[in-house]
Amino acid sequence: DAKTTQPPSMDCAEGRAANLPCNHSTISGNEYVYWYRQIHSQGPQYIIHGLKNNETNEMASLIITEDRKSSTLILPHATLRDTAVYYCIVRVYSSASKIIFGSGTRLSIRP
Amino acid sequence: ETGVTQTPRHLVMGMTNKKSLKCEQHLGHNAMYWYKQSAKKPLELMFVYSLEERVENNSVPSRFSPECPNSSHLFLHLHTLQPEDSALYLCASSRDRAGAEAFFGQGTRLTVV
């Protein structure tokens, strides 16, 4: 599975859009981009995933560049409850592929 | 509420004790996982079960012994642990090992004294 690079920390004002970047320049054609988040001392929570098209659900939007070498998770109206560590994971949809977490981005939402 | 329940939420045990962590899911998933999260470290995948069969063991010491009696339950049996084994232990499940998304429990905070 391809490696991902994320900034270690970011902050965002409450009510504004939080844009979390992820670099996955070695991604291969059959690898999906997944996003999870982990609120302090809780288990990770799945947010969204995509292959090449932009995706949106009730939690967030995922924008994947045309060359698929990077992506951005967008929380459209950040709240204090969105303070968490956000993980970008790239993996093949395959039983041989593991769900491996890196260090993620610690997002702090300021009032 | 993710549909994955872990008990106990907190556990303190001595190095000579034997204890078990329990994980239960009623999501109809076929794959279950144990992860370990030590302080200030990324999650480490420990074990993977698919259809009640252990399919992966990531070089975990034998003092950790998993058991999957059926597709809804997963246990982690602990014995003669060390203080460095203190961590948050997380269980997860997914529809199958290919797993579009995994659902995690709240974890068991384990302290070994």
Coordinates of N, CA and C in Angstrom, one line a residue:
Chain A
D1 N 0.8 -1.2 0.0 CA 0.0 0.0 0.0 C 0.9 1.3 0.0
A2 N 0.4 2.3 -0.7 CA 1.2 3.5 -0.8 C 1.3 4.2 0.5
K3 N 2.4 5.0 0.6 CA 2.6 5.8 1.8 C 1.9 7.1 1.7
T4 N 1.5 7.7 2.8 CA 0.8 9.0 2.9 C 1.6 9.9 3.7
T5 N 1.5 11.2 3.4 CA 2.2 12.3 4.2 C 1.1 13.3 4.6
Q6 N 1.1 13.6 5.9 CA 0.1 14.6 6.4 C 0.8 15.6 7.3
P7 N 0.4 16.8 7.4 CA 1.0 17.7 8.3 C 0.7 17.2 9.7
P8 N 1.6 17.4 10.7 CA 1.4 16.9 12.0 C 0.2 17.6 12.8
S9 N 0.0 18.9 12.5 CA -1.0 19.6 13.2 C -1.6 20.7 12.3
M10 N -2.8 21.1 12.6 CA -3.4 22.2 12.0 C -4.5 22.8 13.0
D11 N -4.8 24.1 12.7 CA -6.0 24.6 13.5 C -6.9 25.3 12.6
C12 N -8.1 25.5 13.1 CA -9.2 26.1 12.3 C -10.1 26.8 13.2
A13 N -10.7 27.9 12.7 CA -11.7 28.6 13.6 C -13.0 27.9 13.5
E14 N -13.7 27.9 14.6 CA -15.1 27.3 14.6 C -16.0 27.9 13.6
G15 N -16.7 27.1 12.8 CA -17.6 27.6 11.8 C -17.0 27.8 10.5
R16 N -15.7 27.7 10.4 CA -15.0 27.8 9.1 C -14.8 26.4 8.5
A17 N -14.5 26.4 7.3 CA -14.2 25.1 6.6 C -12.8 24.6 7.0
A18 N -12.6 23.4 7.4 CA -11.3 22.8 7.7 C -10.9 22.0 6.5
N19 N -9.7 22.3 6.0 CA -9.2 21.6 4.8 C -7.9 20.8 5.2
L20 N -8.0 19.5 5.2 CA -6.9 18.7 5.7 C -6.3 18.0 4.4
P21 N -5.0 18.3 4.2 CA -4.3 17.8 3.0 C -3.7 16.4 3.3
C22 N -3.5 15.7 2.2 CA -2.8 14.4 2.3 C -2.1 14.2 1.0
N23 N -0.8 13.8 1.1 CA 0.0 13.6 -0.1 C 0.2 12.1 -0.2
H24 N -0.1 11.5 -1.4 CA 0.1 10.1 -1.6 C 0.6 10.0 -3.1
S25 N 1.8 10.5 -3.3 CA 2.3 10.6 -4.6 C 2.7 9.2 -5.3
T26 N 2.8 8.2 -4.5 CA 3.1 6.9 -5.0 C 1.8 6.0 -5.2
I27 N 0.7 6.6 -5.1 CA -0.6 5.8 -5.2 C -0.7 5.1 -6.5
S28 N -1.2 3.9 -6.5 CA -1.4 3.1 -7.7 C -2.8 3.1 -8.1
G29 N -3.1 2.7 -9.3 CA -4.4 2.9 -9.9 C -5.6 2.2 -9.2
N30 N -5.3 1.2 -8.4 CA -6.4 0.5 -7.8 C -6.4 0.7 -6.3
E31 N -5.7 1.8 -5.8 CA -5.7 2.1 -4.4 C -6.7 3.2 -4.1
Y32 N -7.5 3.0 -3.0 CA -8.5 3.9 -2.6 C -7.8 4.8 -1.5
V33 N -8.4 6.0 -1.4 CA -8.0 6.9 -0.3 C -9.1 6.9 0.8
Y34 N -8.8 6.6 2.0 CA -9.7 6.5 3.1 C -9.3 7.6 4.2
W35 N -10.3 8.1 4.8 CA -10.1 9.0 5.9 C -10.8 8.5 7.2
Y36 N -10.1 8.5 8.3 CA -10.6 8.2 9.6 C -10.3 9.4 10.5
R37 N -11.0 9.5 11.6 CA -10.5 10.4 12.7 C -10.6 9.7 14.0
Q38 N -9.9 10.2 15.0 CA -9.9 9.7 16.3 C -9.9 10.8 17.3
I39 N -11.1 10.9 18.0 CA -11.3 11.9 19.0 C -10.6 11.3 20.3
H40 N -10.1 12.2 21.1 CA -9.2 11.8 22.2 C -9.8 10.6 23.0
S41 N -8.9 9.5 23.1 CA -9.2 8.4 23.9 C -10.4 7.6 23.4
Q42 N -10.8 7.8 22.2 CA -11.9 6.9 21.6 C -11.3 6.1 20.4
G43 N -12.1 5.2 19.9 CA -11.7 4.4 18.7 C -11.8 5.3 17.5
P44 N -11.0 5.0 16.5 CA -11.1 5.7 15.2 C -12.5 5.6 14.6
Q45 N -12.9 6.6 13.9 CA -14.2 6.7 13.2 C -14.0 6.8 11.7
Y46 N -14.6 6.0 10.9 CA -14.5 6.1 9.5 C -15.2 7.4 9.1
I47 N -14.6 8.1 8.1 CA -15.3 9.3 7.6 C -15.8 9.2 6.2
I48 N -14.8 8.8 5.3 CA -15.2 8.8 3.9 C -14.1 8.1 3.1
H49 N -14.4 7.6 1.9 CA -13.3 7.1 1.1 C -13.6 7.4 -0.4
G50 N -12.6 7.3 -1.3 CA -12.9 7.5 -2.7 C -11.7 6.9 -3.5
L51 N -12.0 6.8 -4.8 CA -11.0 6.2 -5.7 C -10.4 7.4 -6.6
K52 N -11.3 8.0 -7.3 CA -10.8 9.1 -8.2 C -11.8 10.3 -8.3
N53 N -13.0 10.0 -8.1 CA -14.0 11.0 -8.1 C -14.1 11.7 -6.7
N54 N -14.5 12.9 -6.7 CA -14.8 13.6 -5.4 C -16.0 12.9 -4.8
E55 N -16.0 12.9 -3.5 CA -17.0 12.2 -2.7 C -17.5 13.2 -1.6
T56 N -18.8 13.0 -1.3 CA -19.4 13.8 -0.2 C -20.4 13.0 0.6
N57 N -20.3 13.1 1.9 CA -21.3 12.5 2.7 C -21.7 13.5 3.8
E58 N -22.5 13.0 4.8 CA -23.0 13.9 5.8 C -21.9 14.5 6.7
M59 N -20.7 13.9 6.7 CA -19.7 14.3 7.6 C -18.7 15.2 6.9
A60 N -18.4 14.9 5.6 CA -17.2 15.6 5.0 C -17.3 15.5 3.5
S61 N -16.4 16.2 2.8 CA -16.1 16.0 1.4 C -14.7 15.6 1.1
L62 N -14.5 14.8 0.1 CA -13.2 14.3 -0.2 C -12.9 14.8 -1.6
I63 N -11.8 15.6 -1.8 CA -11.4 16.1 -3.1 C -10.1 15.4 -3.5
I64 N -10.1 14.6 -4.6 CA -8.9 13.9 -5.0 C -8.4 14.6 -6.3
T65 N -7.1 15.0 -6.3 CA -6.6 15.6 -7.5 C -6.7 14.7 -8.7
E66 N -6.6 15.3 -9.9 CA -6.8 14.5 -11.1 C -5.7 13.5 -11.3
D67 N -4.5 13.8 -10.9 CA -3.4 12.8 -11.0 C -3.4 11.9 -9.8
R68 N -4.3 12.1 -8.8 CA -4.5 11.2 -7.6 C -3.3 11.2 -6.7
K69 N -2.4 12.1 -6.8 CA -1.2 12.2 -6.0 C -1.5 12.9 -4.7
S70 N -2.6 13.5 -4.5 CA -2.9 14.2 -3.2 C -4.4 14.3 -3.1
S71 N -4.9 14.5 -1.9 CA -6.3 14.7 -1.7 C -6.5 15.6 -0.5
T72 N -7.7 16.1 -0.4 CA -8.1 17.1 0.7 C -9.4 16.6 1.3
L73 N -9.4 16.5 2.6 CA -10.6 16.3 3.4 C -11.2 17.6 3.8
I74 N -12.4 17.9 3.5 CA -13.0 19.1 3.9 C -14.2 18.9 4.9
L75 N -14.0 19.6 6.0 CA -15.1 19.6 7.0 C -15.7 21.0 6.8
P76 N -16.9 21.1 6.2 CA -17.4 22.4 5.7 C -17.7 23.4 6.8
H77 N -18.1 23.0 8.0 CA -18.4 24.0 9.0 C -17.9 23.4 10.3
A78 N -16.6 23.6 10.6 CA -16.0 22.9 11.7 C -16.6 23.3 13.1
T79 N -16.8 22.3 14.0 CA -17.2 22.6 15.3 C -16.2 22.1 16.3
L80 N -16.3 22.5 17.5 CA -15.3 22.1 18.6 C -15.3 20.6 18.6
R81 N -16.4 19.9 18.3 CA -16.4 18.4 18.4 C -15.6 17.8 17.3
D82 N -15.2 18.6 16.3 CA -14.3 18.0 15.2 C -12.8 18.0 15.6
T83 N -12.5 18.5 16.8 CA -11.1 18.4 17.3 C -10.8 16.9 17.4
A84 N -9.7 16.5 16.7 CA -9.4 15.1 16.6 C -8.1 14.9 15.8
V85 N -7.6 13.7 15.8 CA -6.5 13.3 14.9 C -7.1 12.7 13.6
Y86 N -6.8 13.2 12.5 CA -7.3 12.8 11.2 C -6.3 12.0 10.5
Y87 N -6.7 10.8 10.1 CA -5.8 9.8 9.4 C -6.2 9.7 7.9
C88 N -5.2 9.8 7.0 CA -5.4 9.5 5.6 C -4.7 8.2 5.3
I89 N -5.4 7.2 4.8 CA -4.9 5.9 4.5 C -5.2 5.5 3.1
V90 N -4.2 5.0 2.5 CA -4.3 4.5 1.1 C -4.2 3.0 1.0
R91 N -5.1 2.4 0.5 CA -5.1 0.9 0.4 C -5.9 0.4 -0.7
V92 N -5.5 -0.8 -1.2 CA -6.3 -1.5 -2.2 C -7.5 -2.2 -1.5
Y93 N -8.6 -2.2 -2.3 CA -9.8 -2.9 -1.8 C -9.5 -4.4 -2.0
S94 N -8.8 -5.0 -1.0 CA -8.4 -6.4 -1.2 C -8.3 -7.0 0.2
S95 N -8.5 -8.3 0.3 CA -8.4 -9.0 1.6 C -6.9 -9.0 2.0
A96 N -6.0 -8.8 1.0 CA -4.6 -8.9 1.4 C -4.1 -7.5 1.9
S97 N -4.9 -6.5 1.8 CA -4.5 -5.2 2.2 C -4.9 -4.9 3.7
K98 N -4.0 -4.3 4.4 CA -4.2 -4.0 5.8 C -4.7 -2.5 6.0
I99 N -5.4 -2.3 7.1 CA -5.8 -0.9 7.4 C -4.7 -0.4 8.4
I100 N -3.7 0.3 7.8 CA -2.6 0.7 8.6 C -2.7 2.2 8.8
F101 N -2.5 2.6 10.1 CA -2.6 4.1 10.5 C -1.2 4.7 10.6
G102 N -1.1 5.9 10.1 CA 0.1 6.6 10.3 C 0.0 7.5 11.5
S103 N 0.7 8.6 11.5 CA 0.6 9.6 12.6 C -0.5 10.6 12.5
G104 N -1.0 10.8 11.3 CA -2.2 11.7 11.1 C -1.9 13.1 11.4
T105 N -3.0 13.9 11.2 CA -3.0 15.4 11.5 C -3.8 15.7 12.7
R106 N -3.2 16.3 13.7 CA -4.0 16.7 14.9 C -4.7 18.1 14.5
L107 N -6.0 18.0 14.4 CA -6.8 19.2 14.1 C -7.4 19.8 15.4
S108 N -7.1 21.1 15.6 CA -7.6 21.8 16.7 C -8.6 22.9 16.2
I109 N -9.8 22.9 16.7 CA -10.8 23.9 16.4 C -10.8 24.9 17.5
R110 N -10.6 26.1 17.1 CA -10.6 27.2 18.1 C -11.9 28.0 18.1
P111 N -12.4 28.3 19.3 CA -13.7 29.0 19.4 C -13.7 30.4 18.7
Chain B
E1 N -22.2 5.5 19.0 CA -22.4 4.1 19.0 C -22.0 3.5 17.6
T2 N -21.0 2.7 17.6 CA -20.5 2.2 16.3 C -21.0 0.8 16.0
G3 N -21.6 0.1 17.0 CA -22.0 -1.3 16.9 C -21.0 -2.2 17.3
V4 N -19.8 -1.7 17.7 CA -18.7 -2.6 18.2 C -18.6 -2.2 19.7
T5 N -18.7 -3.2 20.6 CA -18.7 -3.0 22.0 C -17.5 -3.7 22.6
Q6 N -16.7 -2.9 23.4 CA -15.6 -3.5 24.1 C -15.8 -3.5 25.6
T7 N -15.4 -4.5 26.3 CA -15.5 -4.6 27.7 C -14.2 -5.3 28.3
P8 N -13.7 -4.8 29.4 CA -14.1 -3.6 30.1 C -13.5 -2.4 29.4
R9 N -14.0 -1.2 29.9 CA -13.4 0.0 29.3 C -12.1 0.4 29.9
H10 N -11.9 0.0 31.2 CA -10.6 0.2 31.9 C -10.2 -1.1 32.6
L11 N -8.9 -1.3 32.7 CA -8.5 -2.6 33.3 C -7.1 -2.3 33.9
V12 N -6.9 -2.6 35.2 CA -5.6 -2.5 35.8 C -5.3 -3.9 36.2
M13 N -4.1 -4.4 35.8 CA -3.7 -5.8 36.2 C -2.3 -5.9 36.6
G14 N -2.0 -6.8 37.5 CA -0.6 -7.0 37.8 C 0.1 -7.9 36.8
M15 N 1.4 -7.9 36.9 CA 2.2 -8.7 35.9 C 1.9 -10.2 35.9
T16 N 1.4 -10.7 37.1 CA 1.2 -12.1 37.2 C -0.2 -12.5 36.9
N17 N -1.1 -11.5 36.7 CA -2.5 -11.8 36.5 C -2.8 -12.4 35.1
K18 N -4.0 -13.0 35.0 CA -4.5 -13.4 33.7 C -5.9 -12.7 33.5
K19 N -6.1 -12.0 32.4 CA -7.3 -11.3 32.2 C -7.7 -11.4 30.7
S20 N -8.9 -11.1 30.4 CA -9.3 -11.2 29.0 C -10.1 -9.9 28.6
L21 N -9.8 -9.4 27.4 CA -10.6 -8.3 26.8 C -11.6 -8.9 25.9
K22 N -12.8 -8.3 25.9 CA -13.9 -8.8 25.1 C -14.3 -7.8 24.1
C23 N -14.7 -8.3 22.9 CA -15.2 -7.4 21.8 C -16.4 -8.1 21.2
E24 N -17.4 -7.3 20.9 CA -18.7 -7.9 20.4 C -19.2 -7.0 19.3
Q25 N -19.6 -7.6 18.2 CA -20.2 -6.8 17.1 C -21.4 -7.5 16.6
H26 N -22.5 -6.8 16.3 CA -23.7 -7.3 15.8 C -24.0 -6.6 14.5
L27 N -23.0 -6.4 13.7 CA -23.1 -5.7 12.4 C -23.2 -6.7 11.2
G28 N -23.0 -8.0 11.6 CA -23.0 -9.0 10.5 C -21.7 -9.0 9.8
H29 N -20.6 -8.4 10.4 CA -19.3 -8.4 9.7 C -18.6 -9.7 9.9
N30 N -17.7 -10.0 8.9 CA -17.0 -11.2 8.9 C -15.5 -11.1 9.3
A31 N -15.0 -9.9 9.4 CA -13.6 -9.7 9.8 C -13.5 -8.9 11.1
M32 N -12.6 -9.3 11.9 CA -12.4 -8.5 13.2 C -10.9 -8.4 13.4
Y33 N -10.6 -7.3 14.1 CA -9.2 -6.9 14.3 C -8.9 -6.5 15.8
W34 N -7.7 -6.7 16.2 CA -7.2 -6.1 17.4 C -6.1 -5.2 17.0
Y35 N -6.2 -3.9 17.6 CA -5.1 -2.9 17.5 C -4.6 -2.5 18.9
K36 N -3.4 -2.1 18.9 CA -2.8 -1.5 20.1 C -2.4 -0.1 19.9
Q37 N -2.7 0.8 20.8 CA -2.3 2.2 20.7 C -1.6 2.6 22.0
S38 N -0.3 2.7 21.9 CA 0.5 3.2 23.0 C 0.5 4.7 23.0
A39 N 0.9 5.3 24.1 CA 0.9 6.7 24.2 C 1.8 7.3 23.1
K40 N 1.2 8.3 22.4 CA 1.9 9.1 21.4 C 2.5 8.3 20.2
K41 N 1.9 7.1 20.0 CA 2.3 6.2 18.9 C 1.1 6.0 18.0
P42 N 1.3 5.7 16.7 CA 0.2 5.3 15.8 C -0.4 4.0 16.3
L43 N -1.6 3.7 15.8 CA -2.2 2.4 16.1 C -1.3 1.3 15.4
E44 N -1.2 0.2 16.1 CA -0.5 -1.0 15.6 C -1.4 -2.1 15.4
L45 N -1.5 -2.7 14.2 CA -2.3 -3.8 14.0 C -1.7 -5.0 14.6
M46 N -2.5 -5.7 15.5 CA -2.0 -6.9 16.2 C -2.5 -8.2 15.5
F47 N -3.8 -8.4 15.4 CA -4.3 -9.6 14.8 C -5.5 -9.3 13.9
V48 N -5.7 -10.2 12.9 CA -6.8 -10.1 12.0 C -7.5 -11.5 11.9
Y49 N -8.8 -11.4 12.1 CA -9.6 -12.7 11.9 C -10.6 -12.5 10.8
S50 N -10.7 -13.5 10.0 CA -11.7 -13.5 8.9 C -12.5 -14.8 9.0
L51 N -13.8 -14.7 9.1 CA -14.6 -15.9 9.3 C -14.1 -16.8 10.4
E52 N -13.8 -16.2 11.5 CA -13.4 -16.9 12.7 C -12.0 -17.5 12.6
E53 N -11.3 -17.3 11.5 CA -10.0 -17.9 11.4 C -8.9 -16.8 11.4
R54 N -7.9 -17.0 12.2 CA -6.8 -16.0 12.3 C -6.0 -16.0 11.0
V55 N -6.0 -14.8 10.4 CA -5.3 -14.8 9.1 C -4.1 -13.9 9.2
E56 N -3.9 -13.2 10.3 CA -2.7 -12.4 10.5 C -2.3 -12.2 11.9
N57 N -1.0 -12.4 12.2 CA -0.5 -12.1 13.5 C 0.8 -11.3 13.3
N58 N 0.8 -10.1 13.7 CA 1.9 -9.2 13.3 C 3.0 -9.2 14.4
S59 N 3.6 -10.4 14.5 CA 4.7 -10.5 15.5 C 4.4 -10.1 16.9
V60 N 3.2 -10.5 17.3 CA 2.8 -10.1 18.6 C 3.3 -11.2 19.6
P61 N 3.8 -10.8 20.8 CA 4.3 -11.7 21.8 C 3.2 -12.7 22.2
S62 N 3.7 -13.9 22.6 CA 2.7 -14.9 23.0 C 1.9 -14.7 24.2
R63 N 2.3 -13.6 25.0 CA 1.6 -13.3 26.2 C 0.2 -12.7 25.8
F64 N 0.0 -12.4 24.5 CA -1.3 -11.9 24.0 C -1.8 -13.1 23.2
S65 N -3.0 -13.6 23.5 CA -3.6 -14.7 22.8 C -5.0 -14.4 22.4
P66 N -5.2 -14.3 21.1 CA -6.6 -13.9 20.7 C -7.4 -15.2 20.5
E67 N -8.7 -15.0 20.5 CA -9.7 -16.1 20.3 C -10.9 -15.5 19.7
C68 N -11.4 -16.2 18.6 CA -12.6 -15.8 17.9 C -13.6 -16.9 17.9
P69 N -14.4 -17.1 18.9 CA -15.3 -18.3 18.9 C -16.4 -18.3 17.8
N70 N -16.8 -17.1 17.4 CA -17.8 -16.9 16.3 C -17.6 -15.6 15.7
S71 N -18.3 -15.3 14.7 CA -18.1 -14.1 13.9 C -18.5 -12.8 14.7
S72 N -19.2 -12.9 15.8 CA -19.6 -11.8 16.5 C -18.8 -11.4 17.7
H73 N -17.9 -12.4 18.1 CA -17.1 -12.2 19.3 C -15.6 -12.4 19.1
L74 N -14.9 -11.5 19.8 CA -13.4 -11.6 19.7 C -12.9 -11.3 21.1
F75 N -11.9 -12.1 21.5 CA -11.3 -12.0 22.8 C -9.8 -11.8 22.6
L76 N -9.2 -11.1 23.6 CA -7.8 -11.0 23.7 C -7.4 -11.4 25.1
H77 N -6.8 -12.6 25.2 CA -6.4 -13.2 26.5 C -5.0 -12.7 26.9
L78 N -4.9 -12.2 28.1 CA -3.6 -11.6 28.5 C -3.0 -12.3 29.7
H79 N -1.7 -12.6 29.7 CA -1.1 -13.2 30.8 C 0.4 -12.8 30.9
T80 N 0.8 -12.7 32.1 CA 2.2 -12.2 32.4 C 2.6 -11.1 31.5
L81 N 1.8 -10.0 31.6 CA 2.1 -8.8 30.8 C 3.2 -8.0 31.5
Q82 N 3.8 -7.1 30.7 CA 4.8 -6.2 31.2 C 4.2 -4.8 31.3
P83 N 4.8 -3.9 32.1 CA 4.3 -2.5 32.2 C 4.3 -1.8 30.8
E84 N 5.2 -2.2 29.9 CA 5.2 -1.5 28.6 C 4.0 -2.0 27.7
D85 N 3.3 -3.0 28.2 CA 2.1 -3.4 27.5 C 0.9 -2.5 27.8
S86 N 1.1 -1.6 28.7 CA 0.0 -0.6 29.0 C -0.3 0.2 27.8
A87 N -1.6 0.2 27.4 CA -2.0 0.9 26.2 C -3.5 0.9 26.1
L88 N -4.0 1.5 25.0 CA -5.4 1.4 24.6 C -5.5 0.3 23.6
Y89 N -6.3 -0.7 23.9 CA -6.5 -1.8 23.0 C -7.9 -1.7 22.3
L90 N -7.8 -1.6 21.0 CA -9.0 -1.3 20.2 C -9.4 -2.5 19.3
C91 N -10.6 -2.8 19.3 CA -11.2 -3.8 18.5 C -11.9 -3.2 17.3
A92 N -11.9 -3.8 16.2 CA -12.6 -3.2 15.0 C -13.2 -4.4 14.2
S93 N -14.2 -4.1 13.4 CA -14.8 -5.1 12.5 C -15.0 -4.4 11.2
S94 N -15.1 -5.2 10.1 CA -15.4 -4.8 8.8 C -16.2 -5.9 8.1
R95 N -16.9 -5.5 7.1 CA -17.8 -6.4 6.4 C -17.0 -7.6 5.9
D96 N -15.8 -7.4 5.4 CA -14.9 -8.5 5.0 C -13.5 -7.9 5.1
R97 N -12.5 -8.8 4.8 CA -11.2 -8.3 5.0 C -10.8 -7.2 4.0
A98 N -11.5 -7.3 2.8 CA -11.2 -6.2 1.9 C -11.7 -4.9 2.4
G99 N -12.8 -4.9 3.2 CA -13.2 -3.9 4.2 C -13.2 -2.5 3.7
A100 N -14.2 -2.0 3.1 CA -14.3 -0.6 2.7 C -14.1 0.3 3.9
E101 N -14.8 0.0 5.0 CA -14.6 0.8 6.2 C -14.7 -0.1 7.4
A102 N -13.9 0.2 8.4 CA -13.8 -0.5 9.6 C -14.5 0.3 10.7
F103 N -15.2 -0.5 11.6 CA -15.9 0.2 12.7 C -15.2 -0.2 14.0
F104 N -14.8 0.8 14.8 CA -14.0 0.5 16.0 C -14.9 0.6 17.2
G105 N -14.5 -0.1 18.2 CA -15.0 0.0 19.5 C -14.3 1.2 20.3
Q106 N -14.8 1.4 21.5 CA -14.3 2.5 22.3 C -12.9 2.2 22.9
G107 N -12.6 0.9 22.9 CA -11.3 0.6 23.4 C -11.3 0.2 24.9
T108 N -10.3 -0.6 25.3 CA -10.0 -0.9 26.7 C -8.7 -0.2 27.1
R109 N -8.7 0.6 28.1 CA -7.5 1.3 28.5 C -6.9 0.3 29.6
L110 N -5.8 -0.3 29.2 CA -5.1 -1.3 30.1 C -3.9 -0.7 30.7
T111 N -3.8 -0.9 32.0 CA -2.6 -0.5 32.8 C -2.1 -1.7 33.5
V112 N -0.8 -2.0 33.2 CA -0.1 -3.1 33.9 C 0.8 -2.6 35.0
V113 N 0.6 -3.1 36.2 CA 1.4 -2.5 37.3 C 2.3 -3.6 37.9

